[in-house]
Tab-separated table of C-alpha atoms and ligand atoms in Angstrom:
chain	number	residue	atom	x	y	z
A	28	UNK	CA	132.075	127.223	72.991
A	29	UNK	CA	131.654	125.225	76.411
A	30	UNK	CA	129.168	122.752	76.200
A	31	UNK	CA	125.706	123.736	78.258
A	32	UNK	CA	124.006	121.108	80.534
A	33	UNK	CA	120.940	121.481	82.208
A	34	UNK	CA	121.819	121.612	86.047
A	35	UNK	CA	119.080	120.967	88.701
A	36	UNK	CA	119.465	123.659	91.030
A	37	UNK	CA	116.485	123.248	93.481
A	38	UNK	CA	113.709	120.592	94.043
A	39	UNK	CA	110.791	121.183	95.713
A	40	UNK	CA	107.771	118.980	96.505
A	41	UNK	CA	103.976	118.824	98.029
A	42	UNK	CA	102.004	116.116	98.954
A	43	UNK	CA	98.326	116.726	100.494
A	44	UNK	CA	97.842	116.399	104.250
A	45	UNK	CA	94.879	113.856	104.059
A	46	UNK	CA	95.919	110.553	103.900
A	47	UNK	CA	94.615	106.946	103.506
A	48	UNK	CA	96.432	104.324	105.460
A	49	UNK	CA	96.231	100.337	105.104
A	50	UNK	CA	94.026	100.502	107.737
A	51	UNK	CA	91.435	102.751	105.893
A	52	UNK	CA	91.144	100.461	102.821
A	53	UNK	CA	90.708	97.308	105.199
A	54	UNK	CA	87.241	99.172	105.886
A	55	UNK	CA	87.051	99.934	102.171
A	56	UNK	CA	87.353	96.718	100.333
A	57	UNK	CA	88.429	92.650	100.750
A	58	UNK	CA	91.904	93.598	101.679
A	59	UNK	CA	94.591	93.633	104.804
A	60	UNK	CA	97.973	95.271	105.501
A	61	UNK	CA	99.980	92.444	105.270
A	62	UNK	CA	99.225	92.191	101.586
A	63	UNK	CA	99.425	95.678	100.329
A	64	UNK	CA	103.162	95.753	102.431
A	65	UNK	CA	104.173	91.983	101.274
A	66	UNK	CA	102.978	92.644	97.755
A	67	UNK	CA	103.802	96.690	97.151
A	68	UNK	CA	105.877	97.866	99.933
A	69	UNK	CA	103.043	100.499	100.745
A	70	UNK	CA	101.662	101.854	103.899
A	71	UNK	CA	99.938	105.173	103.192
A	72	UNK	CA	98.917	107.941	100.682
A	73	UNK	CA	97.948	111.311	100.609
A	74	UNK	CA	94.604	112.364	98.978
A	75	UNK	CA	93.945	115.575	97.746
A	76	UNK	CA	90.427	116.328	99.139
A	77	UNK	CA	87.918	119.022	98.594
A	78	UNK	CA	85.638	120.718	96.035
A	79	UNK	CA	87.125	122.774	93.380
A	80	UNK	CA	90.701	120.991	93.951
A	81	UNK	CA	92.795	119.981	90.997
A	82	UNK	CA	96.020	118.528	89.947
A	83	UNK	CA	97.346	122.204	89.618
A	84	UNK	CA	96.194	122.626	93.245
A	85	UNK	CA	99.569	119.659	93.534
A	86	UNK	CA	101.691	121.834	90.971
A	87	UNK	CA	101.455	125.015	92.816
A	88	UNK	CA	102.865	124.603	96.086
A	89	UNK	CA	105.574	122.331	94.757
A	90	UNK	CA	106.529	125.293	92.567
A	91	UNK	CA	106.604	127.237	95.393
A	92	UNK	CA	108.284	125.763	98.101
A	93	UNK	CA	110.608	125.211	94.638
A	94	UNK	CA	111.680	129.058	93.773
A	95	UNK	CA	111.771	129.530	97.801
A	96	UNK	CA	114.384	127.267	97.970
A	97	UNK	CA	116.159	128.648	95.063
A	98	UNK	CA	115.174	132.564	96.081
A	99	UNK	CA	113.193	133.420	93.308
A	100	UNK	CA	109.948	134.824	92.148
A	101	UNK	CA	108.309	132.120	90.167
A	102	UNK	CA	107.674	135.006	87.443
A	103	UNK	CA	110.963	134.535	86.591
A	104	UNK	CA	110.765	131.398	85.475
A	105	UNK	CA	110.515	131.141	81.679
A	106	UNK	CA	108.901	128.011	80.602
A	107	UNK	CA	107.148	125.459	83.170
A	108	UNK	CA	106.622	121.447	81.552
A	109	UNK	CA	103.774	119.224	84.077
A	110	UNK	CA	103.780	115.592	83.787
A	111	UNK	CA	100.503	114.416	83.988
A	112	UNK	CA	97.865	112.183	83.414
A	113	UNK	CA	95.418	113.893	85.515
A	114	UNK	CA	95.355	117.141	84.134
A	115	UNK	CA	92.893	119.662	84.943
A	116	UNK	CA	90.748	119.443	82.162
A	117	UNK	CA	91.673	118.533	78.494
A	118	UNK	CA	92.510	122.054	77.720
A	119	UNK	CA	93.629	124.452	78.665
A	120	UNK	CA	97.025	122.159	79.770
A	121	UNK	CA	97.707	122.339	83.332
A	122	UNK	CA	100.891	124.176	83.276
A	123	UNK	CA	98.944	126.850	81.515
A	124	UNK	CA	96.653	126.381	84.838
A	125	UNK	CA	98.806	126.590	87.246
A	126	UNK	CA	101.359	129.704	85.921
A	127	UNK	CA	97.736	132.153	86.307
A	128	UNK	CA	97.688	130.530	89.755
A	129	UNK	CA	101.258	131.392	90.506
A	130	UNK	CA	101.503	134.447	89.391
A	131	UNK	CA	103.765	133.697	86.283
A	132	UNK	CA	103.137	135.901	83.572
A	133	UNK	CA	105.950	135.940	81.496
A	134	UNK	CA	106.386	132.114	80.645
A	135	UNK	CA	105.163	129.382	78.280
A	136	UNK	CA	104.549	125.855	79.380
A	137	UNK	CA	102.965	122.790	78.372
A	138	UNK	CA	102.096	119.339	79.560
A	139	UNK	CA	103.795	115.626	78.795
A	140	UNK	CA	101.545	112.303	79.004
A	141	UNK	CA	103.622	109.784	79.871
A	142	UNK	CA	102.310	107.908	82.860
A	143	UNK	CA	104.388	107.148	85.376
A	144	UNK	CA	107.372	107.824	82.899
A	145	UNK	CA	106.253	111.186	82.588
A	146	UNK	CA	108.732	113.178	84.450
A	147	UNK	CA	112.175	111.504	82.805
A	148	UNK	CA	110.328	112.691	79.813
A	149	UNK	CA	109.535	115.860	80.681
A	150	UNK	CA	113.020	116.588	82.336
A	151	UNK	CA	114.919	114.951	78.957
A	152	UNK	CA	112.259	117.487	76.798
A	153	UNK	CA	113.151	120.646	79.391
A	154	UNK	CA	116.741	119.910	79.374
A	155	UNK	CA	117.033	120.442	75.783
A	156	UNK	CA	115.390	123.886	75.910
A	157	UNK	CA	117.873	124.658	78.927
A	158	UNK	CA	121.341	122.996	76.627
A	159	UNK	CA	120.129	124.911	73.261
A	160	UNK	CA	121.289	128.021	75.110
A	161	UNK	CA	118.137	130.120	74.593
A	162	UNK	CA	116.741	129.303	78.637
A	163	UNK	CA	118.048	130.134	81.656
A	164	UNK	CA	115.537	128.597	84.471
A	165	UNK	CA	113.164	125.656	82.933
A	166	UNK	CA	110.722	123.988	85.988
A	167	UNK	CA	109.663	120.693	85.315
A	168	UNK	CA	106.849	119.043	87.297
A	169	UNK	CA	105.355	115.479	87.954
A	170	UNK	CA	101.947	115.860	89.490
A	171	UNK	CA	98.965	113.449	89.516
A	172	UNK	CA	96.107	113.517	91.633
A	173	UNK	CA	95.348	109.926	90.844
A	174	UNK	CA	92.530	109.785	93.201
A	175	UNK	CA	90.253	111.655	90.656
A	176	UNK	CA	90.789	107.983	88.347
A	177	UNK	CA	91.196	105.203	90.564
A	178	UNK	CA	87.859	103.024	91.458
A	179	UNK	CA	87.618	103.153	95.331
A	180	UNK	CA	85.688	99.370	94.978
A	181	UNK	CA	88.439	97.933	92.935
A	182	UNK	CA	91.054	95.880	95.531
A	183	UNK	CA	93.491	95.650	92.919
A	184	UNK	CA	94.420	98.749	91.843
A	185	UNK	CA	92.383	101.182	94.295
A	186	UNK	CA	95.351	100.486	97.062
A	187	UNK	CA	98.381	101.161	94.907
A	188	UNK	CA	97.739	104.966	93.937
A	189	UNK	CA	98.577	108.522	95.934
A	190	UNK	CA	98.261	112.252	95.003
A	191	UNK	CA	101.285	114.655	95.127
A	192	UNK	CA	103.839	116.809	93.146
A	193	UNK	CA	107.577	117.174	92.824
A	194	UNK	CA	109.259	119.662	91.095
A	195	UNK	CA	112.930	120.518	89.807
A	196	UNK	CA	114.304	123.934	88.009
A	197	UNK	CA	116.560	123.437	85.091
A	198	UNK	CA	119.239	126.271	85.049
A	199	UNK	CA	122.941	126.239	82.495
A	200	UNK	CA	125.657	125.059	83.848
A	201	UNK	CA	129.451	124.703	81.777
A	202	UNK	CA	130.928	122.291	84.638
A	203	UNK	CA	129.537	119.138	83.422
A	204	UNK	CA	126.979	118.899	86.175
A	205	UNK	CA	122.793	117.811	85.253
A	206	UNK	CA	121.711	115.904	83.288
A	207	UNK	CA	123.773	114.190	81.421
A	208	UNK	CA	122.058	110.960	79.352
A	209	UNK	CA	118.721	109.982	78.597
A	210	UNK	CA	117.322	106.749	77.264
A	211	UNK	CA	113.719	106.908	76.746
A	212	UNK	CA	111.442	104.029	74.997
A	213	UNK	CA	107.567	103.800	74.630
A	214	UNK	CA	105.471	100.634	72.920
A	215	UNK	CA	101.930	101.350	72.211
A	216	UNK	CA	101.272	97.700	72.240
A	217	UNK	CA	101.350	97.671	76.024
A	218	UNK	CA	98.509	100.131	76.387
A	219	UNK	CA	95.861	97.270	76.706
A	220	UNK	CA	97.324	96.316	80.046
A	221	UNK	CA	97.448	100.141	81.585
A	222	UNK	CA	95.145	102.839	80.352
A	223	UNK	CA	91.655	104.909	80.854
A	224	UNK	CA	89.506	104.300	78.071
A	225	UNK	CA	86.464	106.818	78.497
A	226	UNK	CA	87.148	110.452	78.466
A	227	UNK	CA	89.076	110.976	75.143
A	228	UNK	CA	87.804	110.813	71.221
A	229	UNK	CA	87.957	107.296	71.040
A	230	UNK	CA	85.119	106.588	73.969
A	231	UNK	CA	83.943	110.368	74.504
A	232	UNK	CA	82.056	110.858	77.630
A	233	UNK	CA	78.318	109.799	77.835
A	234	UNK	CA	75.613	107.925	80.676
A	235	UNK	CA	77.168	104.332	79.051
A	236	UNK	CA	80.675	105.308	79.576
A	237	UNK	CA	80.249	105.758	83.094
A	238	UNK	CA	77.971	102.490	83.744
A	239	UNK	CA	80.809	100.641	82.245
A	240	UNK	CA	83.410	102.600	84.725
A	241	UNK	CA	85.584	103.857	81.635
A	242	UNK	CA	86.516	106.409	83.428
A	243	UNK	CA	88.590	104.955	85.680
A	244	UNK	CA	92.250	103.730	85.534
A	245	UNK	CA	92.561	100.155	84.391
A	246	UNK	CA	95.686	97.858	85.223
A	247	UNK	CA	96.433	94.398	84.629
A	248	UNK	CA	98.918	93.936	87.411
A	249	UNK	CA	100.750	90.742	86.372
A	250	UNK	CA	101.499	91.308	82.608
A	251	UNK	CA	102.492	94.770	83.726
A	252	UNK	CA	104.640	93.461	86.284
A	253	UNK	CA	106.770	91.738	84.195
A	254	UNK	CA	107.184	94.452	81.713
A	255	UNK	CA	108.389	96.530	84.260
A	256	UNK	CA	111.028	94.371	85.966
A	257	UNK	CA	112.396	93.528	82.556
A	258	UNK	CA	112.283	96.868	80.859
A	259	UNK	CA	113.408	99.280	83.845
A	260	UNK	CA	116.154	96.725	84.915
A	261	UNK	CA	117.561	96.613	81.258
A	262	UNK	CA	117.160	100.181	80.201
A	263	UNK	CA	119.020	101.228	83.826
A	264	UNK	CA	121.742	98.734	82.615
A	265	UNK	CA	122.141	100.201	79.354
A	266	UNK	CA	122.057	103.748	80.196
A	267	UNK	CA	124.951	102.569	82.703
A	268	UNK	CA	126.814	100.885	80.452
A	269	UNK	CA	126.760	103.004	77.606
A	270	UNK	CA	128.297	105.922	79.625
A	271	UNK	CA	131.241	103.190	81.100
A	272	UNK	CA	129.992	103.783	85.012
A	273	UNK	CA	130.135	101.258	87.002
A	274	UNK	CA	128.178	99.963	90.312
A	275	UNK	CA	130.453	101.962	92.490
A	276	UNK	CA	130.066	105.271	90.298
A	277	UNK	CA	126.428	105.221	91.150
A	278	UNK	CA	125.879	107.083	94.480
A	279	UNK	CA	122.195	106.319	93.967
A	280	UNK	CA	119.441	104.985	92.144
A	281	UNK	CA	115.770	107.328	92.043
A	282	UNK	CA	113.178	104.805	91.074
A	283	UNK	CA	109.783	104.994	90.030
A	284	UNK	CA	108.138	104.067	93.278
A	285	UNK	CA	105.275	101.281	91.981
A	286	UNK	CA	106.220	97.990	93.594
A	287	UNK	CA	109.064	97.625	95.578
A	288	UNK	CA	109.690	94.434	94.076
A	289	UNK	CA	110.203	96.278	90.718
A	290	UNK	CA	112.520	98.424	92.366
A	291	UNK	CA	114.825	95.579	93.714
A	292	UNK	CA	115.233	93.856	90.689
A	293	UNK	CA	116.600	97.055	88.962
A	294	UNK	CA	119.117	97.811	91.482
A	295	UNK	CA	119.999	93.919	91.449
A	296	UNK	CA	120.401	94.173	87.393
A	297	UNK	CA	122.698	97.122	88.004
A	298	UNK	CA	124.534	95.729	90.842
A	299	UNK	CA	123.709	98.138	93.802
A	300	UNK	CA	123.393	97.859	97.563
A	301	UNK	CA	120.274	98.328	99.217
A	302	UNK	CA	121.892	101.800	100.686
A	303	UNK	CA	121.886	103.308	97.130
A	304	UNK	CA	118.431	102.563	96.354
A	305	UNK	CA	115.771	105.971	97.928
A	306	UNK	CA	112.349	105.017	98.707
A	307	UNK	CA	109.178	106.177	99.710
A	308	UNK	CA	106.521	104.601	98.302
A	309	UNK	CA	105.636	103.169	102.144
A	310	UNK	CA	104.332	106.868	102.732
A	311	UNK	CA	102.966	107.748	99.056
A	312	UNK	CA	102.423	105.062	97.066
A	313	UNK	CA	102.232	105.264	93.380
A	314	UNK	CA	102.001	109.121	92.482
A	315	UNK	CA	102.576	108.528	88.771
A	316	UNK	CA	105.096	111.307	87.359
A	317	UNK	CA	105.538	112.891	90.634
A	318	UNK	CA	106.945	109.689	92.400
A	319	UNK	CA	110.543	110.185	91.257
A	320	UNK	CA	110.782	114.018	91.738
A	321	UNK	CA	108.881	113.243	95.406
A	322	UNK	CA	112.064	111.067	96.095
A	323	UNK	CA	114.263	113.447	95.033
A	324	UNK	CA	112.711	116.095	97.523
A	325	UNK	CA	112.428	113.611	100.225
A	326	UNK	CA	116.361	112.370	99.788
A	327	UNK	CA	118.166	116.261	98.544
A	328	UNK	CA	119.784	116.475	101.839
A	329	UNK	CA	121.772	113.105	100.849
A	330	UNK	CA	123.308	114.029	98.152
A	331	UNK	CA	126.554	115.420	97.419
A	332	UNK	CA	127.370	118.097	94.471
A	333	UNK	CA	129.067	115.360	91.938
A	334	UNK	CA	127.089	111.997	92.660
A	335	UNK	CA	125.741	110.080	89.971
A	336	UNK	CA	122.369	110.047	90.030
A	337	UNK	CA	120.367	107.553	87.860
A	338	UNK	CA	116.644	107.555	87.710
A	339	UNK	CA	114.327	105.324	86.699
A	340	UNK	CA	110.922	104.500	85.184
A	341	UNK	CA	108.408	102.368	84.034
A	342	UNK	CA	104.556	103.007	82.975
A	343	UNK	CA	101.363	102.653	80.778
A	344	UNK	CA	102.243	103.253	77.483
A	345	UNK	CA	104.543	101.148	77.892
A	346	UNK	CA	106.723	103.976	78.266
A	347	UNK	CA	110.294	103.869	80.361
A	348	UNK	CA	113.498	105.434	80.289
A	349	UNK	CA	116.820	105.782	82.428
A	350	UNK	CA	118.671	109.342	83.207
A	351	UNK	CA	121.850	109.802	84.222
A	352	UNK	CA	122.170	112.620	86.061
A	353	UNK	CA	125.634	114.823	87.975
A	354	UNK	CA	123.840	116.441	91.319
A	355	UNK	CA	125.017	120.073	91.305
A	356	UNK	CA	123.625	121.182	94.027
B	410	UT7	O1	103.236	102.466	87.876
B	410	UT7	C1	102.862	102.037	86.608
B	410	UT7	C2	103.269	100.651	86.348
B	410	UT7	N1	102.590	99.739	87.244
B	410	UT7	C3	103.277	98.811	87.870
B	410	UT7	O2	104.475	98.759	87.751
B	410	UT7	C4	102.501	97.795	88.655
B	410	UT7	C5	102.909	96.394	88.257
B	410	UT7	N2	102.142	95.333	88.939
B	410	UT7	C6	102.262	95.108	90.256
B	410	UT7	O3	102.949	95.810	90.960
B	410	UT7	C7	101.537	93.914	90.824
B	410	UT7	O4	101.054	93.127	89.766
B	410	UT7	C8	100.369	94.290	91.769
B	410	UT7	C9	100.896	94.880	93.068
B	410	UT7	C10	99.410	95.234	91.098
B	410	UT7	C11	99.596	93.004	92.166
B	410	UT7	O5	100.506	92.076	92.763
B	410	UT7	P1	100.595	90.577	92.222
B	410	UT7	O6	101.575	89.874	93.043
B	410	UT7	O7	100.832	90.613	90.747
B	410	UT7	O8	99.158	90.035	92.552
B	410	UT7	P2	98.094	89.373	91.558
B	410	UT7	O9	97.445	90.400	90.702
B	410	UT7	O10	98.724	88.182	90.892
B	410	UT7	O11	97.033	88.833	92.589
B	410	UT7	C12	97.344	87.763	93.497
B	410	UT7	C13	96.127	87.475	94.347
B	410	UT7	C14	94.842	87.303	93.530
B	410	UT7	O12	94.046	86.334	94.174
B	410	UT7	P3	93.992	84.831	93.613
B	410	UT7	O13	93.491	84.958	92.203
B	410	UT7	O14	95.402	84.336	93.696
B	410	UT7	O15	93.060	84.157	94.558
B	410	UT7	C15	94.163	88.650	93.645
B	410	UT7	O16	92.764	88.571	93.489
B	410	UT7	O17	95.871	88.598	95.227
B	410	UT7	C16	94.530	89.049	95.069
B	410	UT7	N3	94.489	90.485	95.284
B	410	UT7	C17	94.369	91.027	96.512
B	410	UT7	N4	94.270	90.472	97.739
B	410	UT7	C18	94.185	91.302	98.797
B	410	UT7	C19	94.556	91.486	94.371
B	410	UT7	N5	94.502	92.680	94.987
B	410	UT7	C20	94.372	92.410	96.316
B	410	UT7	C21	94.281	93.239	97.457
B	410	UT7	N6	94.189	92.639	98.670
B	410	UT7	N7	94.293	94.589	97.382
């Protein structure tokens, strides 16, 4: 029997139309453009604004615009995985969410917590459904709406974080195109620089968990830093290595968009040009799990069927990973 891989066959993407630019947080809190561009590489974000508006509210047009590209009814898709950490509400899980919204009736689905790592775990976990032979058309989703967590008086991290969604759908292909290899790590004893702590069974919600702003996203930016420039750079490597490619095999590397600096040291440790590296975080920022999906949407019209794709991540957890993936498209 020919071996099955799980082929992305369409990408689509969303980001809100509201934005907050450099310029907006200068009025917001002791910052300036020069260093949120020096220090991050960002410009803007989009905000998802408006009463009654949820992370689903992301997943739902990027599923759309996602089986319009591919020319399909999103009832025909047969299991939907979101990447979050800003789901909906605890339960029911967003994916659950956001198939009543579109219409899907016939599917399953389920959410992955993985920070900004989220969505190379939730395409390795949907790939395996697609190469076990028993689905056809898997979508996978990174969506955050990380505005509902960030503290708008906190310089340090309030100027780092957008809202949006990216989406890919997972069909069988016997060519050797999709995704190919997967190296995924996590270790909990990073989760004291990068976490939330109100909101879950540990520190449930009540009047002193919101004086002490426990509901908000915490990050200590330097330790977290350096986690990330070692740990993406040397997973990349290995997932490179182990598979014999070379520099020149890689057509392009899909980074978690956090800090461009991040970014440059991975494609240094892997020894790629500048040309093979896609960014946007200068127009999003840091949209969690949907940043690398985003990019792919942004870049699609790039690639050629047959480059070597390799994406990247790092996150709170600490959780990172590396996939190698064959564009099919
Ligand atoms: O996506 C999940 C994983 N997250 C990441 O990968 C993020 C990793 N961390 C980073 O990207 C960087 O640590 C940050 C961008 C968050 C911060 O950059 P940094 O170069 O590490 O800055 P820092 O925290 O060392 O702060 C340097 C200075 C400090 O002032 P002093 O103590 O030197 O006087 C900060 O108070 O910059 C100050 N600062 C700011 N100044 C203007 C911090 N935030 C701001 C700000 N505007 N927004």
């Amino acid at each position: 029997m020919q071996k099955i891989t799980a082929a992305i066959t369409a990408v689509g993407g969303y980001v809100p139309e509201d934005k907050l630019t450099n310029a907006d947080f200068e009025r917001m809190v002791d910052t300036n453009d020069e260093w949120i561009k020096t220090r991050t590489g960002i410009e803007e974000r989009h905000i998802l604004k408006g009463e009654g508006k949820a992370t689903s509210d992301l997943v739902v047009p990027a599923v759309q615009d996602l089986c319009k590209k591919r020319g399909i009814d999103p009832d025909e898709i047969e299991c939907l995985v979101v990447a979050t950490i800003t789901p909906d509400m605890f339960f029911p899980n967003t994916a659950n969410v956001a198939c009543d919204k579109l219409g899907i009736k016939h599917a399953w689905g389920f959410d992955i917590m993985a920070a900004c790592s989220g969505f190379l775990y939730a395409l390795t976990t949907a790939a395996s459904l697609i190469e076990s032979g028993r689905y056809k058309k898997v979508a996978v989703v990174g969506a955050d709406k990380m505005s509902s967590i960030v503290d708008y008086t906190d310089r340090t991290t309030c100027i780092l974080f957008g809202d949006g969604a990216g989406a890919v759908l997972l069909e069988p292909n016997t060519e050797g195109y999709g995704v190919l290899d997967s190296i995924l790590k996590s270790d909990g004893s990073g989760g004291k620089y990068l976490h939330m702590k109100g909101g879950g069974s540990l520190n449930p919600p009540s009047a002193d968990t919101v004086a002490q702003k426990m509901h908000y996203l915490f990050q200590d930016g330097q330790p977290v830093f350096k986690f990330a420039v070692t740990g993406m750079a040397d997973v990349s490597y290995e997932l490179i290595q182990r598979n014999n490619l070379t520099a020149d095999d890689v057509a392009w590397l899909v980074p978690h968009q956090a800090n461009k600096r991040i970014i440059d040291a991975t494609a240094r440790r892997m020894g790629l040009s500048d040309e093979k590296v896609l960014l946007n975080i200068q127009r999003y920022g840091n949209t969690t799990a949907a940043t690398i999906p985003l990019c792919l949407w942004d870049y699609q019209g790039r690639f050629k069927r047959g480059d070597n794709i390799v994406l990247a991540a790092f996150g709170g957890g600490f959780t990172w990973g590396a996939t190698w993936i064959k564009w099919a498209i």
